[in-house]
Amino acid sequence: MKPHRLCMTHHLVLSYDLHQKMEIYRPHKAYPVELAQFHSADYVEFLHRITPDTQHLFSNELARYNLGEDCPVFENLFEFCQMYAGGTIDAARRLNNQLCDIAINWAGGLHHAKKCEASGFCYINDLVLGILELLKHHARVLYIDIDVHHGDGVEEAFYFTDRVMTVSFHKFGDLFFPGTGDVKEIGEREGKFYAINVPLKDGIDDTSFTRLFKTIISKVVETYLPGVIVLQCGADSLAGDRLGCFNLSIDGHAECVRFVKKFNLPLLVTGGGGYTKENVARCWTVETGVLLDTELPNDIPENEYIKYFAPDFSLKIPNGHIENLNSKSYLSTIKVQVLENLRYIQHAPSVQMQEVPPDFYIPDFDEDEQNPDERVDQHTQDKQIQRDDEYYDGDNDNDQNMDDV
């Protein structure tokens, strides 16, 4: 099996892993016109314009776009959206151009945002934008969501098409946010049976979750034959999350990532929810290792954030102790219903692929036009960092020992 080429979008440009070829890549900030490929232009423009200091002047617009409450306006809100959305868009483009086999954007995965409004601390739906990019090159995209909350924004965006199959495993019932995601929600028109929901109750554990996940995802891939997979890895499904109610350990959560990787399809991985921050960091660290086939030691090495991982300073967390309300009969009923719906898909839909539209023009930094007397912001400086496998003569020689990185 060929080694995976993996790129990770991040705020720094680093080097390669010794086990797998991994590039850490700085994405561009998404342009408003890119965000408007899914979101309404007026909503994007308002996000661009609103600030904490001016929000009191726009009470009607704040209500219309669902800003405030759990979607507050904060300083540099629009830049925040541009950064995480640009990461997912660039991850999709790198997969499309076969620059990597797996692309990760842990800052992405904001799956609740709708076309014309924010929802659940999600302002721009980077997942929808990334999937739209992937659809330029792939006839069928499979979206999988293991956040504790239903992936409603992504499902809604593709509810009427068979070109994207959405599969969400989430807590459902008891007025749990966002209140959607019943097993009966299956898509409509051309998208009928292409939305799959796996509604779960409090306390599901590793064994029950991973068994159900593997059974359903195996059948989905076998039936739908996707060309690429998008996996949203919300960490609020972990035990001990402040808003979650599942009993998953990091090993259980990561087992889902490991299973999806084994299909050897192009894979875009994002973050998502997670409200016990030290466990979010633990989880996505372990899952980066999984995607690199690298086992990490359980002892967290000394670093500037080590105090957050006291008292044991370990990478793994145990299962939770919430009562598991998911009986075997309940899970069996859900499984049977989902598999029955998949039977209505006789074969993967064929798509007449049109000419692939070009990527948006992304202006590059021009060294010749830089005034050396002007102060350069950090983002611009980072764009000038060369990869470690690029070499230059003389003053620009970038050859260096890997230990120095």
Short mmCIF file of C-alpha atoms in Angstrom, two decimals:
data_model
loop_
_atom_site.label_atom_id
_atom_site.label_comp_id
_atom_site.label_asym_id
_atom_site.label_seq_id
_atom_site.Cartn_x
_atom_site.Cartn_y
_atom_site.Cartn_z
CA MET A 1 0.00 0.00 0.00
CA LYS A 2 1.39 3.39 -0.95
CA PRO A 3 2.07 5.82 1.93
CA HIS A 4 -0.52 8.52 2.36
CA ARG A 5 0.34 12.08 1.46
CA LEU A 6 -1.28 14.25 4.10
CA CYS A 7 -1.60 18.00 4.32
CA MET A 8 -2.91 19.94 7.28
CA THR A 9 -4.17 23.49 7.08
CA HIS A 10 -2.86 25.50 9.99
CA HIS A 11 -1.61 28.92 11.03
CA LEU A 12 2.05 27.96 10.55
CA VAL A 13 4.09 26.34 7.81
CA LEU A 14 6.10 23.43 9.17
CA SER A 15 7.79 20.35 7.70
CA TYR A 16 7.30 16.64 7.18
CA ASP A 17 6.62 13.77 9.51
CA LEU A 18 9.23 11.01 9.47
CA HIS A 19 6.63 8.25 9.13
CA GLN A 20 4.35 9.74 6.48
CA LYS A 21 4.86 12.70 4.19
CA MET A 22 2.96 15.50 5.92
CA GLU A 23 2.89 19.14 4.92
CA ILE A 24 1.45 21.75 7.23
CA TYR A 25 0.06 24.36 4.94
CA ARG A 26 -1.17 27.92 5.45
CA PRO A 27 -4.47 28.37 3.57
CA HIS A 28 -5.73 31.61 2.06
CA LYS A 29 -8.46 33.63 3.73
CA ALA A 30 -11.64 32.91 1.82
CA TYR A 31 -12.90 35.83 -0.23
CA PRO A 32 -16.49 37.08 0.17
CA VAL A 33 -17.28 35.85 -3.35
CA GLU A 34 -16.17 32.35 -2.33
CA LEU A 35 -18.34 32.40 0.81
CA ALA A 36 -21.27 33.46 -1.40
CA GLN A 37 -21.00 30.23 -3.38
CA PHE A 38 -23.35 28.89 -0.69
CA HIS A 39 -24.35 31.76 1.58
CA SER A 40 -26.52 34.65 0.44
CA ALA A 41 -24.55 37.72 -0.62
CA ASP A 42 -26.44 39.98 1.81
CA TYR A 43 -25.62 37.70 4.76
CA VAL A 44 -21.92 37.58 3.82
CA GLU A 45 -21.86 41.35 3.41
CA PHE A 46 -23.44 41.84 6.84
CA LEU A 47 -20.92 39.53 8.51
CA HIS A 48 -18.19 41.55 6.83
CA ARG A 49 -19.62 44.84 8.11
CA ILE A 50 -20.84 44.13 11.65
CA THR A 51 -18.63 44.80 14.69
CA PRO A 52 -19.22 44.70 18.44
CA ASP A 53 -19.18 48.50 18.48
CA THR A 54 -21.85 48.90 15.79
CA GLN A 55 -24.15 45.96 16.47
CA HIS A 56 -26.56 48.08 18.54
CA LEU A 57 -27.47 49.92 15.31
CA PHE A 58 -28.62 46.74 13.54
CA SER A 59 -31.12 45.01 15.81
CA ASN A 60 -33.38 43.99 12.92
CA GLU A 61 -30.51 42.52 10.91
CA LEU A 62 -29.12 40.70 13.96
CA ALA A 63 -32.49 38.99 14.41
CA ARG A 64 -32.81 38.21 10.70
CA TYR A 65 -29.38 36.57 10.56
CA ASN A 66 -29.69 34.90 14.00
CA LEU A 67 -26.70 36.73 15.47
CA GLY A 68 -26.47 37.18 19.24
CA GLU A 69 -27.18 34.58 21.94
CA ASP A 70 -25.17 31.50 20.86
CA CYS A 71 -23.81 33.27 17.76
CA PRO A 72 -22.35 36.44 19.26
CA VAL A 73 -20.68 39.23 17.32
CA PHE A 74 -17.04 39.52 18.34
CA GLU A 75 -13.92 41.37 17.21
CA ASN A 76 -12.56 40.08 13.88
CA LEU A 77 -15.55 37.80 13.37
CA PHE A 78 -15.37 37.97 9.59
CA GLU A 79 -11.63 37.24 9.51
CA PHE A 80 -12.27 34.23 11.75
CA CYS A 81 -14.82 32.97 9.20
CA GLN A 82 -12.46 33.65 6.30
CA MET A 83 -9.66 31.69 7.95
CA TYR A 84 -11.52 28.50 8.85
CA ALA A 85 -13.53 28.48 5.61
CA GLY A 86 -10.41 29.13 3.54
CA GLY A 87 -8.79 26.15 5.24
CA THR A 88 -11.56 23.75 4.20
CA ILE A 89 -11.79 25.19 0.67
CA ASP A 90 -8.04 24.84 0.19
CA ALA A 91 -8.10 21.33 1.66
CA ALA A 92 -10.72 20.37 -0.95
CA ARG A 93 -8.70 21.96 -3.76
CA ARG A 94 -5.55 20.11 -2.76
CA LEU A 95 -7.48 16.84 -2.81
CA ASN A 96 -9.00 17.75 -6.20
CA ASN A 97 -5.56 18.46 -7.62
CA GLN A 98 -4.17 15.22 -6.13
CA LEU A 99 -1.63 17.11 -4.04
CA CYS A 100 -2.49 14.91 -1.08
CA ASP A 101 -4.64 11.89 -0.19
CA ILE A 102 -5.84 13.20 3.18
CA ALA A 103 -6.35 16.85 4.12
CA ILE A 104 -7.13 18.06 7.65
CA ASN A 105 -8.56 21.36 8.85
CA TRP A 106 -9.15 21.06 12.59
CA ALA A 107 -10.37 24.67 12.64
CA GLY A 108 -13.25 23.76 10.32
CA GLY A 109 -16.36 21.64 10.71
CA LEU A 110 -18.89 24.38 11.57
CA HIS A 111 -21.82 22.32 10.42
CA HIS A 112 -24.84 24.29 11.69
CA ALA A 113 -24.55 27.47 9.59
CA LYS A 114 -27.37 27.96 7.08
CA LYS A 115 -27.51 29.76 3.75
CA CYS A 116 -28.87 33.00 5.25
CA GLU A 117 -28.17 32.74 8.97
CA ALA A 118 -25.81 31.70 11.72
CA SER A 119 -26.61 28.84 14.09
CA GLY A 120 -24.95 27.13 17.03
CA PHE A 121 -21.77 29.24 16.97
CA CYS A 122 -21.44 28.47 13.25
CA TYR A 123 -21.40 31.53 10.98
CA ILE A 124 -20.07 30.22 7.66
CA ASN A 125 -20.58 26.58 6.71
CA ASP A 126 -17.09 25.64 5.57
CA LEU A 127 -18.15 22.01 5.08
CA VAL A 128 -20.73 22.93 2.44
CA LEU A 129 -18.18 25.15 0.69
CA GLY A 130 -15.61 22.36 0.74
CA ILE A 131 -18.11 19.83 -0.61
CA LEU A 132 -19.13 22.21 -3.41
CA GLU A 133 -15.46 22.40 -4.34
CA LEU A 134 -15.12 18.59 -4.30
CA LEU A 135 -18.19 18.25 -6.54
CA LYS A 136 -16.24 19.97 -9.31
CA HIS A 137 -14.11 16.83 -9.61
CA HIS A 138 -16.19 14.05 -8.01
CA ALA A 139 -19.58 12.71 -9.03
CA ARG A 140 -20.45 11.64 -5.48
CA VAL A 141 -19.31 12.98 -2.10
CA LEU A 142 -19.95 11.17 1.18
CA TYR A 143 -20.26 13.36 4.28
CA ILE A 144 -19.94 11.69 7.71
CA ASP A 145 -20.54 13.56 10.99
CA ILE A 146 -19.67 12.22 14.49
CA ASP A 147 -20.29 15.45 16.40
CA VAL A 148 -22.78 14.97 19.27
CA HIS A 149 -25.06 17.47 17.49
CA HIS A 150 -26.91 16.76 14.25
CA GLY A 151 -25.11 18.05 11.14
CA ASP A 152 -28.21 19.97 10.11
CA GLY A 153 -26.65 22.72 8.01
CA VAL A 154 -24.82 20.29 5.72
CA GLU A 155 -27.83 17.98 5.43
CA GLU A 156 -30.14 20.89 4.58
CA ALA A 157 -27.78 22.21 1.89
CA PHE A 158 -27.82 18.88 0.03
CA TYR A 159 -31.26 17.57 0.99
CA PHE A 160 -32.56 17.53 -2.58
CA THR A 161 -29.59 16.00 -4.40
CA ASP A 162 -28.14 12.50 -4.80
CA ARG A 163 -24.65 13.85 -5.45
CA VAL A 164 -23.96 14.18 -1.72
CA MET A 165 -24.90 11.57 0.85
CA THR A 166 -24.95 12.90 4.41
CA VAL A 167 -24.62 10.51 7.37
CA SER A 168 -24.92 11.95 10.88
CA PHE A 169 -24.52 10.11 14.21
CA HIS A 170 -25.84 12.34 17.00
CA LYS A 171 -27.87 12.78 20.15
CA PHE A 172 -31.58 13.21 19.38
CA GLY A 173 -34.55 13.97 21.62
CA ASP A 174 -35.12 15.78 24.94
CA LEU A 175 -35.08 19.09 23.00
CA PHE A 176 -31.35 18.61 22.37
CA PHE A 177 -29.92 21.17 19.92
CA PRO A 178 -30.66 21.58 17.03
CA GLY A 179 -33.77 19.38 17.38
CA THR A 180 -33.46 17.76 13.95
CA GLY A 181 -31.95 14.45 12.82
CA ASP A 182 -34.73 11.89 13.27
CA VAL A 183 -34.15 8.60 11.45
CA LYS A 184 -37.21 9.48 9.34
CA GLU A 185 -35.45 12.49 7.80
CA ILE A 186 -34.12 10.87 4.62
CA GLY A 187 -33.98 13.59 1.96
CA GLU A 188 -36.49 14.63 -0.68
CA ARG A 189 -36.93 14.61 -4.46
CA GLU A 190 -33.67 13.48 -6.11
CA GLY A 191 -32.13 13.38 -2.63
CA LYS A 192 -34.62 10.94 -1.15
CA PHE A 193 -32.73 8.23 0.78
CA TYR A 194 -29.47 10.19 0.45
CA ALA A 195 -29.73 11.73 3.92
CA ILE A 196 -29.05 9.22 6.70
CA ASN A 197 -29.62 10.04 10.36
CA VAL A 198 -28.58 7.86 13.28
CA PRO A 199 -30.35 9.34 16.33
CA LEU A 200 -28.83 8.22 19.63
CA LYS A 201 -29.74 8.62 23.30
CA ASP A 202 -27.60 9.62 26.26
CA GLY A 203 -24.67 7.50 27.38
CA ILE A 204 -23.70 5.53 24.28
CA ASP A 205 -20.34 3.81 24.78
CA ASP A 206 -17.41 2.87 22.56
CA THR A 207 -18.57 -0.67 21.81
CA SER A 208 -22.12 0.27 20.81
CA PHE A 209 -21.11 3.37 18.86
CA THR A 210 -18.25 1.86 16.86
CA ARG A 211 -20.19 -1.31 16.05
CA LEU A 212 -23.12 0.71 14.70
CA PHE A 213 -20.80 3.14 12.90
CA LYS A 214 -18.86 0.41 11.11
CA THR A 215 -21.98 -1.51 10.07
CA ILE A 216 -23.70 1.54 8.61
CA ILE A 217 -20.66 3.20 6.99
CA SER A 218 -19.56 -0.09 5.39
CA LYS A 219 -22.95 -0.46 3.73
CA VAL A 220 -23.05 3.21 2.74
CA VAL A 221 -19.67 3.03 0.97
CA GLU A 222 -20.56 -0.27 -0.68
CA THR A 223 -23.87 1.11 -1.95
CA TYR A 224 -23.08 4.73 -2.76
CA LEU A 225 -19.51 4.31 -4.10
CA PRO A 226 -18.30 7.83 -3.22
CA GLY A 227 -15.29 9.35 -4.93
CA VAL A 228 -14.27 11.26 -1.82
CA ILE A 229 -15.22 11.38 1.87
CA VAL A 230 -15.61 14.38 4.19
CA LEU A 231 -15.41 13.44 7.88
CA GLN A 232 -16.50 15.92 10.56
CA CYS A 233 -14.89 14.90 13.88
CA GLY A 234 -16.70 17.01 16.46
CA ALA A 235 -15.17 16.21 19.85
CA ASP A 236 -18.25 17.05 21.91
CA SER A 237 -19.26 13.41 21.54
CA LEU A 238 -16.45 12.53 23.97
CA ALA A 239 -17.11 11.58 27.57
CA GLY A 240 -16.89 14.56 29.90
CA ASP A 241 -17.79 17.22 27.34
CA ARG A 242 -19.52 20.20 28.91
CA LEU A 243 -22.37 20.13 26.40
CA GLY A 244 -22.29 16.48 25.34
CA CYS A 245 -23.88 13.41 26.87
CA PHE A 246 -22.06 10.42 25.37
CA ASN A 247 -19.54 8.05 27.00
CA LEU A 248 -17.00 7.83 24.17
CA SER A 249 -13.32 7.58 24.98
CA ILE A 250 -10.75 9.12 22.66
CA ASP A 251 -9.90 5.61 21.47
CA GLY A 252 -13.54 5.00 20.56
CA HIS A 253 -13.84 8.32 18.73
CA ALA A 254 -10.55 7.74 16.92
CA GLU A 255 -11.61 4.23 15.89
CA CYS A 256 -14.21 5.84 13.61
CA VAL A 257 -11.46 7.89 11.96
CA ARG A 258 -9.27 4.81 11.57
CA PHE A 259 -12.14 2.88 10.00
CA VAL A 260 -12.93 5.60 7.44
CA LYS A 261 -9.25 5.92 6.51
CA LYS A 262 -9.15 2.22 5.60
CA PHE A 263 -11.38 2.79 2.57
CA ASN A 264 -8.36 4.48 0.93
CA LEU A 265 -10.51 7.16 -0.65
CA PRO A 266 -9.52 10.84 -0.79
CA LEU A 267 -10.40 12.14 2.65
CA LEU A 268 -11.08 15.64 4.01
CA VAL A 269 -11.11 15.70 7.82
CA THR A 270 -12.36 18.61 9.92
CA GLY A 271 -12.92 19.44 13.55
CA GLY A 272 -16.26 20.59 14.91
CA GLY A 273 -17.77 21.01 18.36
CA GLY A 274 -15.99 20.39 21.64
CA TYR A 275 -16.40 22.26 24.90
CA THR A 276 -13.90 20.64 27.26
CA LYS A 277 -10.95 22.19 25.49
CA GLU A 278 -8.17 20.02 26.87
CA ASN A 279 -9.97 16.90 25.65
CA VAL A 280 -10.56 18.45 22.23
CA ALA A 281 -6.80 18.98 21.93
CA ARG A 282 -6.14 15.41 23.09
CA CYS A 283 -8.67 13.95 20.65
CA TRP A 284 -7.50 15.71 17.50
CA THR A 285 -3.86 15.02 18.38
CA VAL A 286 -4.59 11.30 18.61
CA GLU A 287 -6.60 11.40 15.39
CA THR A 288 -3.83 13.20 13.53
CA GLY A 289 -1.61 10.30 14.62
CA VAL A 290 -4.21 7.80 13.39
CA LEU A 291 -4.29 9.46 9.97
CA LEU A 292 -0.47 9.22 9.87
CA ASP A 293 -0.44 5.60 11.10
CA THR A 294 1.59 6.88 14.05
CA GLU A 295 1.08 5.66 17.61
CA LEU A 296 1.69 8.49 20.06
CA PRO A 297 3.00 7.98 23.60
CA ASN A 298 0.39 8.50 26.30
CA ASP A 299 2.56 10.93 28.28
CA ILE A 300 2.12 14.48 27.00
CA PRO A 301 5.56 16.11 26.55
CA GLU A 302 6.44 19.38 28.22
CA ASN A 303 4.94 22.38 26.42
CA GLU A 304 3.58 25.84 27.20
CA TYR A 305 0.04 24.49 27.72
CA ILE A 306 0.98 21.52 29.91
CA LYS A 307 -0.90 22.90 32.93
CA TYR A 308 -4.22 22.27 31.17
CA PHE A 309 -3.57 18.51 31.20
CA ALA A 310 -2.97 18.15 34.95
CA PRO A 311 -2.97 16.12 37.07
CA ASP A 312 -1.95 13.06 35.03
CA PHE A 313 -0.67 14.81 31.85
CA SER A 314 -1.84 11.90 29.71
CA LEU A 315 -3.18 11.84 26.16
CA LYS A 316 -6.04 9.36 26.57
CA ILE A 317 -9.22 9.77 28.58
CA PRO A 318 -11.40 6.92 29.88
CA ASN A 319 -15.02 6.16 29.05
CA GLY A 320 -17.67 8.19 30.84
CA HIS A 321 -20.15 6.92 33.41
CA ILE A 322 -23.46 8.33 32.15
CA GLU A 323 -26.17 5.67 32.08
CA ASN A 324 -26.41 4.18 28.59
CA LEU A 325 -30.02 4.65 27.52
CA ASN A 326 -29.39 3.02 24.12
CA SER A 327 -30.76 -0.51 24.52
CA LYS A 328 -29.70 -3.24 22.12
CA SER A 329 -33.23 -3.37 20.74
CA TYR A 330 -33.27 0.40 20.12
CA LEU A 331 -29.93 0.34 18.29
CA SER A 332 -31.03 -2.69 16.30
CA THR A 333 -34.21 -0.90 15.23
CA ILE A 334 -32.22 2.15 14.07
CA LYS A 335 -29.73 -0.04 12.21
CA VAL A 336 -32.44 -2.02 10.43
CA GLN A 337 -34.27 1.14 9.40
CA VAL A 338 -31.11 2.77 8.00
CA LEU A 339 -30.06 -0.36 6.10
CA GLU A 340 -33.60 -0.76 4.75
CA ASN A 341 -33.50 2.79 3.39
CA LEU A 342 -30.16 2.06 1.71
CA ARG A 343 -31.81 -0.80 -0.17
CA TYR A 344 -33.88 1.75 -2.08
CA ILE A 345 -30.65 2.97 -3.67
CA GLN A 346 -30.30 0.35 -6.36
CA HIS A 347 -26.90 1.59 -7.48
CA ALA A 348 -24.76 4.67 -7.21
CA PRO A 349 -26.23 7.56 -9.22
CA SER A 350 -24.45 8.28 -12.47
CA VAL A 351 -23.62 11.90 -13.14
CA GLN A 352 -22.83 13.49 -16.47
CA MET A 353 -19.76 15.49 -15.49
CA GLN A 354 -19.54 18.91 -17.13
CA GLU A 355 -16.36 20.84 -17.79
CA VAL A 356 -14.72 21.51 -14.42
CA PRO A 357 -15.00 25.19 -13.47
CA PRO A 358 -11.71 26.83 -12.48
CA ASP A 359 -10.72 27.59 -8.91
CA PHE A 360 -11.08 31.21 -7.90
CA TYR A 361 -8.05 33.31 -8.67
CA ILE A 362 -6.03 33.68 -5.49
CA PRO A 363 -3.54 36.57 -5.73
CA ASP A 364 -0.06 35.61 -4.55
CA PHE A 365 2.31 37.69 -2.48
CA ASP A 366 4.73 39.58 -4.74
CA GLU A 367 8.16 40.00 -3.16
CA ASP A 368 9.20 42.59 -5.77
CA GLU A 369 6.43 44.96 -4.73
CA GLN A 370 7.18 44.75 -1.01
CA ASN A 371 8.47 47.89 0.63
CA PRO A 372 11.13 46.69 3.12
CA ASP A 373 10.43 49.70 5.31
CA GLU A 374 6.81 48.69 5.84
CA ARG A 375 5.88 46.44 8.69
CA VAL A 376 4.66 43.07 7.42
CA ASP A 377 1.85 41.33 9.29
CA GLN A 378 2.30 37.77 10.56
CA HIS A 379 -0.02 36.23 7.95
CA THR A 380 2.03 37.76 5.10
CA GLN A 381 5.31 36.67 6.67
CA ASP A 382 4.11 33.11 6.98
CA LYS A 383 3.12 33.01 3.31
CA GLN A 384 6.80 33.59 2.46
CA ILE A 385 8.02 30.54 4.37
CA GLN A 386 9.31 27.93 1.97
CA ARG A 387 8.70 24.23 2.29
CA ASP A 388 11.64 22.22 3.54
CA ASP A 389 12.00 20.28 0.28
CA GLU A 390 12.59 23.45 -1.77
CA TYR A 391 16.21 24.52 -2.12
CA TYR A 392 17.78 27.74 -3.36
CA ASP A 393 21.32 28.88 -4.05
CA GLY A 394 23.21 31.56 -2.19
CA ASP A 395 21.44 33.76 0.32
CA ASN A 396 18.13 31.99 -0.17
CA ASP A 397 19.46 28.52 0.52
CA ASN A 398 16.80 26.85 2.63
CA ASP A 399 18.64 23.59 3.17
CA GLN A 400 18.50 22.73 6.86
CA ASN A 401 18.64 19.86 9.27
CA MET A 402 15.24 18.37 10.11
CA ASP A 403 16.14 18.67 13.81
CA ASP A 404 16.11 22.45 13.43
CA VAL A 405 12.46 22.56 12.35
#
